[in-house]
Coordinates of C-alpha atoms in Angstrom, one line a residue:
M600 CA 56.2 13.9 -43.3
A601 CA 59.5 15.6 -44.1
F602 CA 60.2 19.1 -45.4
G603 CA 60.2 19.0 -49.2
T604 CA 59.4 21.8 -51.6
A605 CA 59.6 24.7 -49.1
G606 CA 57.5 22.9 -46.5
L607 CA 55.1 20.1 -46.1
R608 CA 52.6 18.5 -48.5
A609 CA 50.6 15.3 -47.9
R610 CA 47.2 13.6 -47.8
M611 CA 45.0 14.7 -45.0
G612 CA 44.2 12.1 -42.4
A613 CA 45.3 10.6 -39.0
G614 CA 48.9 9.9 -38.2
Y615 CA 52.3 11.6 -38.2
S616 CA 52.7 11.1 -42.0
R617 CA 49.5 13.1 -42.8
M618 CA 48.4 16.7 -42.7
N619 CA 46.1 17.0 -39.7
C620 CA 45.6 19.4 -36.7
L621 CA 48.3 17.8 -34.6
T622 CA 51.0 17.8 -37.3
V623 CA 50.1 21.5 -38.1
I624 CA 50.4 22.5 -34.4
Q625 CA 53.7 20.6 -34.0
T626 CA 55.1 22.1 -37.2
S627 CA 54.1 25.6 -36.1
Q628 CA 55.6 25.2 -32.6
G629 CA 58.8 24.0 -34.1
L630 CA 58.9 26.8 -36.7
A631 CA 58.2 29.4 -33.9
Q632 CA 61.0 28.0 -31.8
Y633 CA 63.4 28.2 -34.8
V634 CA 62.3 31.8 -35.6
K635 CA 63.0 32.9 -32.0
S636 CA 66.4 31.2 -32.1
Q637 CA 67.3 33.2 -35.2
K638 CA 66.3 36.5 -33.6
S639 CA 68.0 39.6 -34.9
S640 CA 67.5 43.3 -34.4
S641 CA 66.7 43.8 -38.1
R642 CA 63.7 41.4 -38.1
A643 CA 60.5 41.6 -36.2
E644 CA 59.3 38.5 -34.5
S645 CA 56.1 38.3 -36.5
V646 CA 54.6 35.7 -38.9
V647 CA 52.3 36.2 -41.9
I648 CA 49.7 33.4 -42.5
G649 CA 47.4 32.8 -45.4
Y650 CA 45.2 29.9 -46.6
D651 CA 43.4 28.7 -49.7
G652 CA 40.0 27.2 -50.3
R653 CA 40.8 23.6 -49.6
K654 CA 39.2 21.4 -46.9
N655 CA 40.6 22.3 -43.4
S656 CA 42.8 25.1 -44.8
R657 CA 41.2 27.8 -42.6
R658 CA 41.2 25.5 -39.6
F659 CA 44.9 24.7 -40.1
A660 CA 45.7 28.4 -40.4
K661 CA 43.9 29.2 -37.2
L662 CA 45.7 26.4 -35.3
A663 CA 49.0 27.6 -36.7
A664 CA 48.2 31.2 -35.6
T665 CA 47.3 29.9 -32.1
A666 CA 50.7 28.1 -31.8
F667 CA 52.6 31.1 -32.9
V668 CA 51.0 33.5 -30.4
K669 CA 51.4 30.9 -27.6
M670 CA 55.1 30.9 -28.5
G671 CA 55.2 34.7 -28.2
L672 CA 55.2 35.7 -31.8
R673 CA 52.9 38.3 -33.4
V674 CA 50.7 36.9 -36.2
Y675 CA 49.2 38.7 -39.2
L676 CA 46.4 36.5 -40.7
Y677 CA 44.7 37.3 -44.0
E678 CA 41.0 37.5 -43.2
T679 CA 39.8 35.4 -46.2
Y680 CA 41.3 32.9 -48.6
I681 CA 44.1 34.3 -50.8
H682 CA 46.3 33.3 -53.7
T683 CA 49.7 32.1 -52.5
P684 CA 52.0 35.0 -53.6
L685 CA 50.3 37.3 -51.1
V686 CA 52.1 35.5 -48.3
P687 CA 55.7 36.2 -49.5
F688 CA 54.5 39.7 -50.6
G689 CA 53.1 40.3 -47.1
V690 CA 56.3 39.0 -45.4
R691 CA 58.4 41.5 -47.4
F692 CA 55.9 44.3 -46.9
L693 CA 55.9 43.9 -43.1
G694 CA 59.5 42.8 -42.8
A695 CA 58.2 39.7 -41.0
A696 CA 60.3 36.9 -39.7
A697 CA 58.5 34.2 -41.7
G698 CA 55.3 33.4 -43.5
I699 CA 53.2 30.3 -44.0
M700 CA 50.6 29.4 -46.6
I701 CA 48.2 26.6 -46.1
T702 CA 47.8 25.1 -49.6
A703 CA 48.5 22.0 -51.6
S704 CA 48.5 24.1 -54.9
H705 CA 47.2 21.9 -57.7
N706 CA 47.4 18.5 -55.9
P707 CA 44.4 16.2 -55.6
A708 CA 41.5 17.2 -53.3
A709 CA 42.6 14.9 -50.5
D710 CA 45.9 16.7 -50.0
N711 CA 46.9 19.8 -48.1
G712 CA 50.2 21.5 -47.3
Y713 CA 52.2 24.0 -45.2
K714 CA 54.5 26.2 -47.3
V715 CA 57.1 28.3 -45.5
Y716 CA 58.7 31.6 -46.5
W717 CA 61.6 33.3 -44.7
G718 CA 61.8 36.9 -43.8
P719 CA 62.4 39.7 -44.4
S720 CA 62.7 39.0 -48.1
G721 CA 59.8 36.5 -48.4
C722 CA 61.8 33.8 -50.2
Q723 CA 60.8 30.2 -49.9
I724 CA 62.9 28.4 -47.2
N725 CA 66.1 26.7 -48.4
S726 CA 69.2 25.4 -46.7
P727 CA 70.2 25.8 -43.9
H728 CA 66.8 27.0 -42.7
D729 CA 64.9 23.9 -43.9
V730 CA 67.1 21.6 -42.0
G731 CA 67.0 23.8 -38.9
I732 CA 63.2 24.0 -38.9
A733 CA 62.9 20.2 -39.4
K734 CA 65.1 19.6 -36.4
S735 CA 63.1 22.1 -34.3
I736 CA 59.8 20.5 -35.2
V737 CA 60.8 17.1 -33.8
H738 CA 62.3 18.5 -30.6
E739 CA 60.5 17.1 -27.6
D740 CA 59.4 20.5 -26.4
N741 CA 57.4 21.0 -29.6
L742 CA 55.6 17.7 -29.9
K743 CA 53.0 18.4 -27.2
P744 CA 50.4 21.0 -28.3
L745 CA 50.3 24.2 -26.2
S746 CA 46.7 24.8 -27.2
W747 CA 44.0 23.5 -29.4
D748 CA 41.7 26.4 -28.7
T749 CA 41.4 28.8 -31.6
I750 CA 38.6 30.8 -30.0
E751 CA 40.8 32.5 -27.4
L752 CA 43.1 33.5 -30.3
H753 CA 40.9 36.6 -31.0
Q754 CA 41.6 38.0 -27.5
D755 CA 45.4 37.8 -27.9
P756 CA 47.0 41.1 -28.5
N757 CA 49.6 39.4 -30.8
Y758 CA 46.9 38.3 -33.2
R759 CA 46.0 40.7 -36.0
F760 CA 44.5 40.7 -39.4
M761 CA 46.7 41.7 -42.3
P762 CA 46.4 45.5 -42.8
A763 CA 44.6 46.7 -46.0
A764 CA 47.6 48.6 -47.0
V765 CA 49.3 45.3 -48.0
M766 CA 46.7 44.6 -50.7
D767 CA 46.8 48.2 -52.0
D768 CA 50.6 48.0 -52.3
Y769 CA 50.4 44.7 -54.1
Y770 CA 48.0 45.9 -56.8
E771 CA 50.0 49.1 -57.2
K772 CA 53.2 47.2 -57.8
V773 CA 51.6 44.8 -60.3
Y774 CA 49.9 47.7 -62.1
K775 CA 53.2 49.6 -62.5
L776 CA 55.0 46.4 -63.7
A777 CA 52.3 45.5 -66.3
N778 CA 51.2 48.9 -67.6
R779 CA 54.2 49.8 -69.6
S780 CA 52.2 51.9 -72.1
E781 CA 49.2 54.0 -71.1
R782 CA 48.7 54.8 -74.7
I783 CA 47.7 51.3 -75.7
Q784 CA 43.9 50.9 -75.3
I785 CA 43.2 47.8 -77.3
H786 CA 41.0 45.3 -75.5
A787 CA 40.4 41.6 -76.2
R788 CA 37.8 39.4 -74.7
F789 CA 39.0 36.2 -72.9
V790 CA 37.6 33.4 -70.9
Y791 CA 39.0 32.9 -67.4
T792 CA 38.9 30.0 -65.0
P793 CA 40.4 29.7 -61.5
I794 CA 39.6 25.9 -61.6
H795 CA 37.6 26.0 -58.3
G796 CA 40.4 28.0 -56.6
T797 CA 41.0 31.4 -55.1
G798 CA 42.0 33.4 -58.2
L799 CA 38.7 35.1 -59.3
M800 CA 38.5 37.7 -56.6
Y801 CA 42.1 38.8 -57.2
M802 CA 41.9 38.6 -61.0
T803 CA 38.7 40.7 -60.9
E804 CA 40.3 43.5 -58.9
M805 CA 43.4 43.5 -61.0
L806 CA 41.3 43.8 -64.2
R807 CA 39.4 46.7 -62.7
R808 CA 42.6 48.6 -62.1
L809 CA 43.9 47.8 -65.6
G810 CA 40.5 48.9 -67.1
Y811 CA 39.7 45.4 -68.4
S812 CA 36.7 44.5 -66.3
D813 CA 34.4 44.1 -69.2
D814 CA 36.7 41.8 -71.2
M815 CA 36.5 38.7 -68.9
V816 CA 34.0 35.9 -69.2
V817 CA 34.2 33.5 -66.3
V818 CA 33.6 29.8 -66.4
D819 CA 30.7 29.7 -64.0
M820 CA 31.0 26.1 -63.0
Q821 CA 34.6 26.6 -61.8
A822 CA 34.4 30.2 -60.5
K823 CA 34.1 29.7 -56.8
P824 CA 36.5 27.9 -54.4
D825 CA 35.3 24.2 -54.2
P826 CA 37.6 21.9 -52.3
D827 CA 36.3 18.8 -54.1
F828 CA 37.3 20.2 -57.6
P829 CA 34.2 18.4 -59.0
T830 CA 34.6 19.3 -62.7
V831 CA 38.2 18.1 -63.2
E832 CA 40.2 14.9 -62.5
Y833 CA 43.2 16.9 -61.4
P834 CA 42.9 20.7 -60.6
N835 CA 46.0 21.5 -62.7
P836 CA 45.7 23.5 -65.9
E837 CA 48.6 21.4 -67.4
E838 CA 46.5 18.2 -67.1
A839 CA 44.4 16.9 -70.0
G840 CA 40.7 18.0 -69.7
A841 CA 41.3 20.7 -67.1
L842 CA 40.5 23.4 -69.6
D843 CA 37.6 21.7 -71.4
L844 CA 34.9 23.8 -69.7
A845 CA 36.8 26.9 -70.5
Y846 CA 37.1 25.9 -74.2
A847 CA 33.3 25.2 -74.3
T848 CA 32.6 28.6 -72.6
A849 CA 34.8 30.4 -75.1
D850 CA 33.2 28.6 -78.1
Q851 CA 29.7 29.6 -76.8
N852 CA 30.9 33.3 -76.6
N853 CA 32.9 33.3 -79.8
I854 CA 36.1 34.0 -77.9
S855 CA 39.6 32.7 -79.0
L856 CA 41.6 33.2 -75.8
V857 CA 41.5 31.3 -72.5
L858 CA 43.4 32.2 -69.3
A859 CA 43.6 30.0 -66.3
N860 CA 45.1 29.8 -62.8
D861 CA 45.6 26.8 -60.7
P862 CA 43.6 26.6 -57.4
D863 CA 46.0 28.8 -55.4
A864 CA 46.6 31.1 -58.4
D865 CA 50.4 31.0 -58.3
R866 CA 50.5 29.4 -61.8
F867 CA 49.2 30.8 -65.1
A868 CA 48.1 29.1 -68.2
V869 CA 47.1 30.3 -71.7
A870 CA 45.3 28.7 -74.6
E871 CA 44.4 30.2 -78.0
K872 CA 42.2 28.9 -80.8
V873 CA 44.3 28.6 -83.9
D874 CA 42.8 27.7 -87.3
G875 CA 39.7 26.4 -85.5
Q876 CA 41.5 24.2 -83.0
W877 CA 42.3 25.0 -79.3
Y878 CA 46.0 25.0 -78.5
R879 CA 47.2 25.2 -74.9
L880 CA 50.6 26.9 -74.9
T881 CA 53.2 25.1 -72.9
G882 CA 54.7 26.7 -69.8
D883 CA 57.9 27.2 -71.8
Q884 CA 56.0 29.0 -74.6
V885 CA 54.2 31.3 -72.1
G886 CA 57.5 31.8 -70.4
I887 CA 59.1 33.0 -73.7
L888 CA 56.3 35.3 -74.4
L889 CA 56.5 36.9 -71.0
A890 CA 60.3 37.1 -71.3
S891 CA 59.8 39.1 -74.5
A892 CA 57.3 41.3 -72.8
S893 CA 59.6 41.8 -69.8
L894 CA 62.6 42.6 -72.1
A895 CA 60.5 45.3 -73.8
T896 CA 59.4 46.8 -70.5
Y897 CA 62.9 46.8 -69.1
T898 CA 64.5 48.4 -72.2
L899 CA 61.7 51.0 -72.4
Q900 CA 62.7 52.0 -68.8
T901 CA 66.5 51.8 -69.0
K902 CA 67.5 51.6 -72.8
D903 CA 70.1 49.0 -71.8
S904 CA 69.3 45.3 -71.8
S905 CA 72.8 44.3 -70.9
K906 CA 72.1 45.0 -67.2
M907 CA 68.9 42.8 -67.1
A908 CA 69.0 39.2 -66.0
I909 CA 66.4 36.5 -66.6
L910 CA 66.5 33.2 -64.7
S911 CA 65.0 29.9 -65.8
S912 CA 65.0 26.5 -64.3
A913 CA 67.3 23.7 -65.6
V914 CA 64.4 21.9 -67.1
S915 CA 62.9 24.9 -68.9
T916 CA 63.4 25.7 -72.6
G917 CA 66.8 26.4 -74.0
M918 CA 65.3 29.0 -76.2
I919 CA 65.7 31.6 -73.4
G920 CA 69.5 31.1 -73.6
R921 CA 69.4 31.7 -77.4
M922 CA 67.3 34.9 -76.8
A923 CA 69.8 36.1 -74.3
L924 CA 72.6 35.8 -76.9
D925 CA 70.6 37.5 -79.6
E926 CA 69.1 40.3 -77.5
G927 CA 72.0 41.0 -75.2
F928 CA 70.5 40.3 -71.8
L929 CA 71.9 38.1 -69.0
H930 CA 70.6 34.6 -68.4
E931 CA 71.3 32.0 -65.7
E932 CA 69.9 28.6 -65.0
T933 CA 69.0 27.4 -61.5
L934 CA 67.7 24.2 -60.0
T935 CA 64.0 23.5 -60.4
G936 CA 61.7 25.4 -58.1
F937 CA 61.2 29.0 -57.0
K938 CA 63.0 28.4 -53.7
W939 CA 66.1 28.4 -55.9
M940 CA 65.1 31.1 -58.3
G941 CA 63.8 33.4 -55.6
G942 CA 66.9 33.0 -53.6
R943 CA 69.2 33.5 -56.6
A944 CA 67.3 36.6 -57.7
K945 CA 67.7 38.1 -54.2
E946 CA 71.5 37.3 -54.3
R947 CA 72.0 38.8 -57.8
G948 CA 69.9 41.9 -57.5
D949 CA 69.7 42.4 -61.3
V950 CA 66.9 39.8 -62.0
F951 CA 63.9 41.3 -63.7
Y952 CA 62.0 38.1 -64.5
A953 CA 62.2 34.3 -63.9
F954 CA 60.2 31.3 -65.1
E955 CA 60.0 27.6 -65.1
E956 CA 58.2 25.3 -67.5
A957 CA 55.5 24.3 -65.0
L958 CA 53.5 27.5 -65.6
G959 CA 55.5 29.5 -63.0
Y960 CA 56.5 33.1 -63.6
M961 CA 58.1 35.5 -61.1
W962 CA 58.9 39.2 -61.1
P963 CA 61.1 40.1 -58.1
K964 CA 59.8 43.7 -58.1
V965 CA 56.5 42.1 -56.8
C966 CA 57.7 39.1 -54.8
Y967 CA 60.3 36.3 -54.8
D968 CA 57.8 33.6 -55.8
K969 CA 55.7 32.7 -58.8
D970 CA 52.5 34.7 -59.2
G971 CA 49.7 33.8 -61.5
I972 CA 47.8 37.1 -61.1
T973 CA 50.8 39.2 -61.9
A974 CA 51.5 36.9 -64.9
A975 CA 48.0 37.5 -66.2
A976 CA 48.3 41.2 -65.8
V977 CA 51.7 41.4 -67.7
F978 CA 50.4 39.0 -70.4
L979 CA 47.2 41.0 -71.0
R980 CA 49.0 44.3 -71.4
A981 CA 51.7 42.8 -73.5
M982 CA 49.0 41.2 -75.7
A983 CA 47.4 44.6 -76.3
V984 CA 50.8 46.0 -77.4
W985 CA 51.4 43.1 -79.8
Q986 CA 48.0 43.5 -81.3
E987 CA 48.2 47.3 -81.7
E988 CA 51.8 47.7 -82.8
E989 CA 52.3 44.4 -84.8
G990 CA 48.9 43.0 -85.5
L991 CA 49.8 39.8 -83.7
S992 CA 47.9 37.5 -81.3
P993 CA 49.9 35.6 -78.7
W994 CA 50.3 32.7 -81.1
G995 CA 51.4 35.0 -83.9
K996 CA 54.0 36.6 -81.5
L997 CA 55.3 33.2 -80.6
Q998 CA 55.9 32.3 -84.3
Q999 CA 57.7 35.6 -84.7
L1000 CA 60.0 34.8 -81.9
Y1001 CA 60.6 31.3 -83.3
N1002 CA 61.6 32.9 -86.7
R1003 CA 64.1 35.1 -84.9
H1004 CA 65.6 32.7 -82.4
G1005 CA 65.0 29.2 -83.8
N1006 CA 62.3 26.5 -83.3
F1007 CA 62.4 24.8 -79.9
E1008 CA 59.8 22.0 -79.5
N1009 CA 59.4 20.0 -76.3
M1010 CA 57.6 16.8 -75.5
N1011 CA 57.5 16.8 -71.7
T1012 CA 55.7 14.0 -69.9
Y1013 CA 55.6 12.2 -66.6
F1014 CA 55.2 8.7 -65.2
R1015 CA 53.1 8.1 -62.2
S1016 CA 53.9 5.4 -59.7
A1017 CA 51.8 3.9 -56.9
R1018 CA 55.0 2.9 -55.1
P1019 CA 57.5 5.6 -55.8
I1020 CA 59.7 4.6 -52.9
F1021 CA 60.6 1.5 -55.0
T1022 CA 60.2 2.4 -58.6
T1023 CA 62.0 5.8 -58.6
P1024 CA 65.3 4.3 -57.1
A1025 CA 65.0 1.4 -59.5
L1026 CA 64.7 3.7 -62.5
F1027 CA 67.7 5.9 -61.7
Q1028 CA 69.8 2.8 -60.9
K1029 CA 68.9 1.4 -64.3
I1030 CA 70.0 4.7 -65.9
K1031 CA 73.3 4.8 -64.1
Q1032 CA 74.0 1.2 -65.3
L1033 CA 73.9 2.3 -69.0
G1034 CA 77.5 3.5 -68.9
D1035 CA 80.4 4.5 -66.7
P1036 CA 80.3 7.3 -65.9
F1037 CA 77.5 7.7 -68.6
P1038 CA 76.5 6.1 -71.9
T1039 CA 78.3 7.2 -75.1
H1040 CA 75.1 6.9 -77.3
I1041 CA 71.4 7.0 -76.7
G1042 CA 68.9 6.2 -79.5
G1043 CA 71.7 6.3 -82.1
R1044 CA 72.8 9.8 -81.1
E1045 CA 76.1 10.7 -79.5
V1046 CA 76.0 11.9 -75.9
L1047 CA 77.6 15.3 -75.9
R1048 CA 77.2 16.1 -72.2
W1049 CA 75.9 14.4 -69.1
R1050 CA 75.0 16.1 -65.8
D1051 CA 73.9 14.3 -62.6
V1052 CA 73.3 16.9 -59.8
T1053 CA 72.8 14.1 -57.3
I1054 CA 76.5 13.1 -57.3
P1055 CA 77.1 16.0 -58.4
Y1056 CA 78.8 15.4 -61.8
D1057 CA 79.0 17.4 -65.1
S1058 CA 81.1 16.0 -68.0
A1059 CA 81.4 19.6 -69.4
N1060 CA 83.7 20.6 -66.6
P1061 CA 86.9 18.6 -66.6
P1062 CA 89.1 17.8 -64.8
T1063 CA 87.0 18.0 -61.7
Y1064 CA 83.7 17.5 -63.4
A1065 CA 82.0 19.6 -60.8
A1066 CA 78.4 20.5 -61.5
S1067 CA 77.6 24.1 -62.0
L1068 CA 74.3 23.7 -60.1
P1069 CA 74.0 22.9 -56.4
A1070 CA 73.8 19.2 -55.4
V1071 CA 70.4 17.9 -54.7
S1072 CA 69.2 15.3 -52.2
R1073 CA 69.4 11.7 -53.3
D1074 CA 65.7 11.5 -52.6
S1075 CA 65.1 13.9 -55.6
P1076 CA 67.5 12.7 -58.3
M1077 CA 67.9 14.6 -61.5
I1078 CA 70.0 13.7 -64.6
T1079 CA 70.3 15.8 -67.7
C1080 CA 71.7 14.7 -71.1
W1081 CA 72.6 16.6 -74.2
L1082 CA 72.5 14.6 -77.5
A1083 CA 74.1 15.5 -80.9
G1084 CA 72.0 16.7 -83.8
K1085 CA 70.9 14.4 -86.6
S1086 CA 71.0 14.9 -90.4
E1087 CA 69.4 12.7 -93.0
N1088 CA 69.2 12.8 -96.7
P1089 CA 68.4 9.2 -97.9
S1090 CA 67.8 10.1 -101.5
G1091 CA 70.9 12.3 -101.9
V1092 CA 68.7 14.9 -103.7
G1093 CA 67.6 18.2 -102.3
P1094 CA 68.2 19.7 -98.9
V1095 CA 69.4 17.8 -95.8
S1096 CA 66.7 17.4 -93.1
F1097 CA 68.3 17.9 -89.7
D1098 CA 67.8 19.0 -86.1
N1099 CA 70.4 20.8 -84.0
G1100 CA 70.3 18.5 -81.0
I1101 CA 68.3 17.5 -78.0
R1102 CA 68.4 18.1 -74.3
F1103 CA 66.4 16.0 -71.9
T1104 CA 66.1 15.7 -68.1
V1105 CA 64.8 12.9 -65.9
R1106 CA 63.7 14.2 -62.5
A1107 CA 61.8 12.8 -59.5
S1108 CA 59.1 15.1 -58.3
G1109 CA 59.4 16.6 -54.9
T1110 CA 55.7 17.0 -54.3
E1111 CA 53.9 14.2 -56.2
P1112 CA 54.4 10.5 -56.9
K1113 CA 55.8 11.1 -60.4
V1114 CA 59.0 10.9 -62.4
K1115 CA 59.1 13.7 -64.9
L1116 CA 60.8 13.7 -68.3
Y1117 CA 61.6 17.1 -69.9
L1118 CA 62.7 16.7 -73.5
E1119 CA 63.4 19.5 -76.1
C1120 CA 64.7 19.5 -79.7
Q1121 CA 65.9 22.6 -81.6
S1122 CA 65.8 22.8 -85.4
Q1123 CA 65.3 25.0 -88.4
S1124 CA 61.6 24.2 -88.4
S1125 CA 58.9 23.2 -86.0
Q1126 CA 58.2 20.0 -87.9
L1127 CA 61.8 18.8 -87.8
A1128 CA 62.1 19.8 -84.1
K1129 CA 58.9 17.8 -83.3
A1130 CA 60.2 14.8 -85.2
G1131 CA 63.5 14.8 -83.4
A1132 CA 61.8 15.1 -80.0
A1133 CA 59.3 12.3 -80.8
E1134 CA 62.1 9.9 -81.9
V1135 CA 64.1 10.3 -78.7
L1136 CA 61.0 10.2 -76.6
Q1137 CA 59.9 6.9 -78.2
H1138 CA 63.4 5.4 -77.4
L1139 CA 63.3 6.5 -73.8
V1140 CA 59.8 5.3 -73.1
N1141 CA 60.6 1.9 -74.6
N1142 CA 64.1 1.4 -73.2
W1143 CA 64.3 3.5 -70.0
F1144 CA 60.8 3.8 -68.6
N1145 CA 59.7 0.1 -69.1
L1146 CA 59.7 -0.8 -65.4
P1147 CA 56.6 -2.4 -63.9
G1148 CA 54.5 0.2 -62.0
L1149 CA 55.3 3.3 -64.0
V1150 CA 52.2 4.7 -65.6
V1151 CA 52.8 7.1 -68.6
E1152 CA 50.8 10.3 -69.1
S1153 CA 47.8 9.5 -71.2
K1154 CA 48.7 11.8 -74.2
Y1155 CA 51.8 9.6 -74.9
H1156 CA 50.2 6.2 -74.3
H1157 CA 50.7 5.3 -78.0
L1158 CA 54.5 5.1 -77.4
V1159 CA 54.1 2.0 -75.1
L1160 CA 51.5 0.1 -77.1
G1161 CA 52.7 -3.3 -78.2
N1162 CA 55.4 -3.3 -75.4
P1163 CA 54.2 -5.8 -72.8
Q1164 CA 57.1 -4.9 -70.5
G1165 CA 56.5 -1.2 -70.8
S1166 CA 54.4 1.2 -68.9
S1167 CA 50.8 0.7 -68.2
F1168 CA 48.1 3.4 -68.6

């Protein structure tokens, strides 16, 4: 295993490439040694540890705690399973040197992970700490376990449970962030599912403090942590079928809104029944709604949006940039992942909110990482305001924002691979052979801009062509392309149908065997934007992603039918 997205994530099993007791101990001893080497008077030598409801998570957390105390560090362990944001929150609350969360988030049941946060801010680890920790782990002094005995841990004076004051402070901060108007008392019933994860306990307490306890109907079959995730193929609210039980529960109770968290409750999903059909909002759409809510909260407090910044990842919707121009707030793009957004928010100091399209939403006033419980609280209170002041549901509010800022429609998908070590390099090599330094046209559209952060290169920045984003590892390539808009009027009569252009990104996942495609079209109407996105998606699937071994996400399987050289499904 190697450090990827802020730590380790792999299948559980025997061997050095798997998550198991030995690799957890070795990793913890290496991290402990690195923490001690970075000692400063401003940071206590302590570590916060949390774990989720997956198989072996509690065992791994106890082994990690044992390693840390054996290395002379103080440990604060959460007494029960938690949602992931409580680790970075705890690090910041205590001013700890580091934090670890044992979780594999929404990965399959056979996986687990070891996520690392750096103190005292609680940001996910990034360079140079990730490299330093990785070197420390493989140092010969850290490969032999100092202890396998977690029983003696309880007699060690450096081992402590997390103080109750941490949870009280967390709920208080979220309450103050979400509850921008005490006057609004509208309630709306909703169905909630934690998808066999840890979220219910924390959602329940948050609702009690907001006064919404009677509004939630829970999906009973998915309410308690279950490491087998028996009711879903993948425990990810983005995946097809993951919310089917929630929809059924809502239909049985005549409810039109579904909220969901992933198993470690750092992500947040929303679905609404519109004209008799369930519609799961994309991560970008929820991100825009929460951006609107955050802007309203900020301006209510300060009356000046020009001093507020919102961050989004480079693969998230371009609509947030349009909103920034229209509403007068600051906006900046970062690389994908909250290790980048959290770090950048800490550097800037003026970031009120950040989001990425993969259902991740962050408010630095709470912590420097995505938080599905905070997102739910902010969303519910914002929804009450929209309903009372404007008579709008979340879907209606979204349409209002489209009317003001333009229609942005995405068709994001992904391609799985059983052998990503071979198929991913082959795909990106194929793309780079389309032109030097990049193709002039794709699918009949002119290429306006080309950015490859692996090199790094950006055609928008001559003469150096330096990319505005940091370079990424060649193991995680990412290419973004901007295409010209398209206008058509075959009959010569009536208005011209057009879109205003397309942006798409091809990126190798850092945590799963996937290549992801993020594609968005902007136009004067939703229908035209969808048509433009579908046209380019069809071209890319048939001409770029037609390598053997790439398996397209099922909802776009029709794009490869009839193409024997294309993706299987």
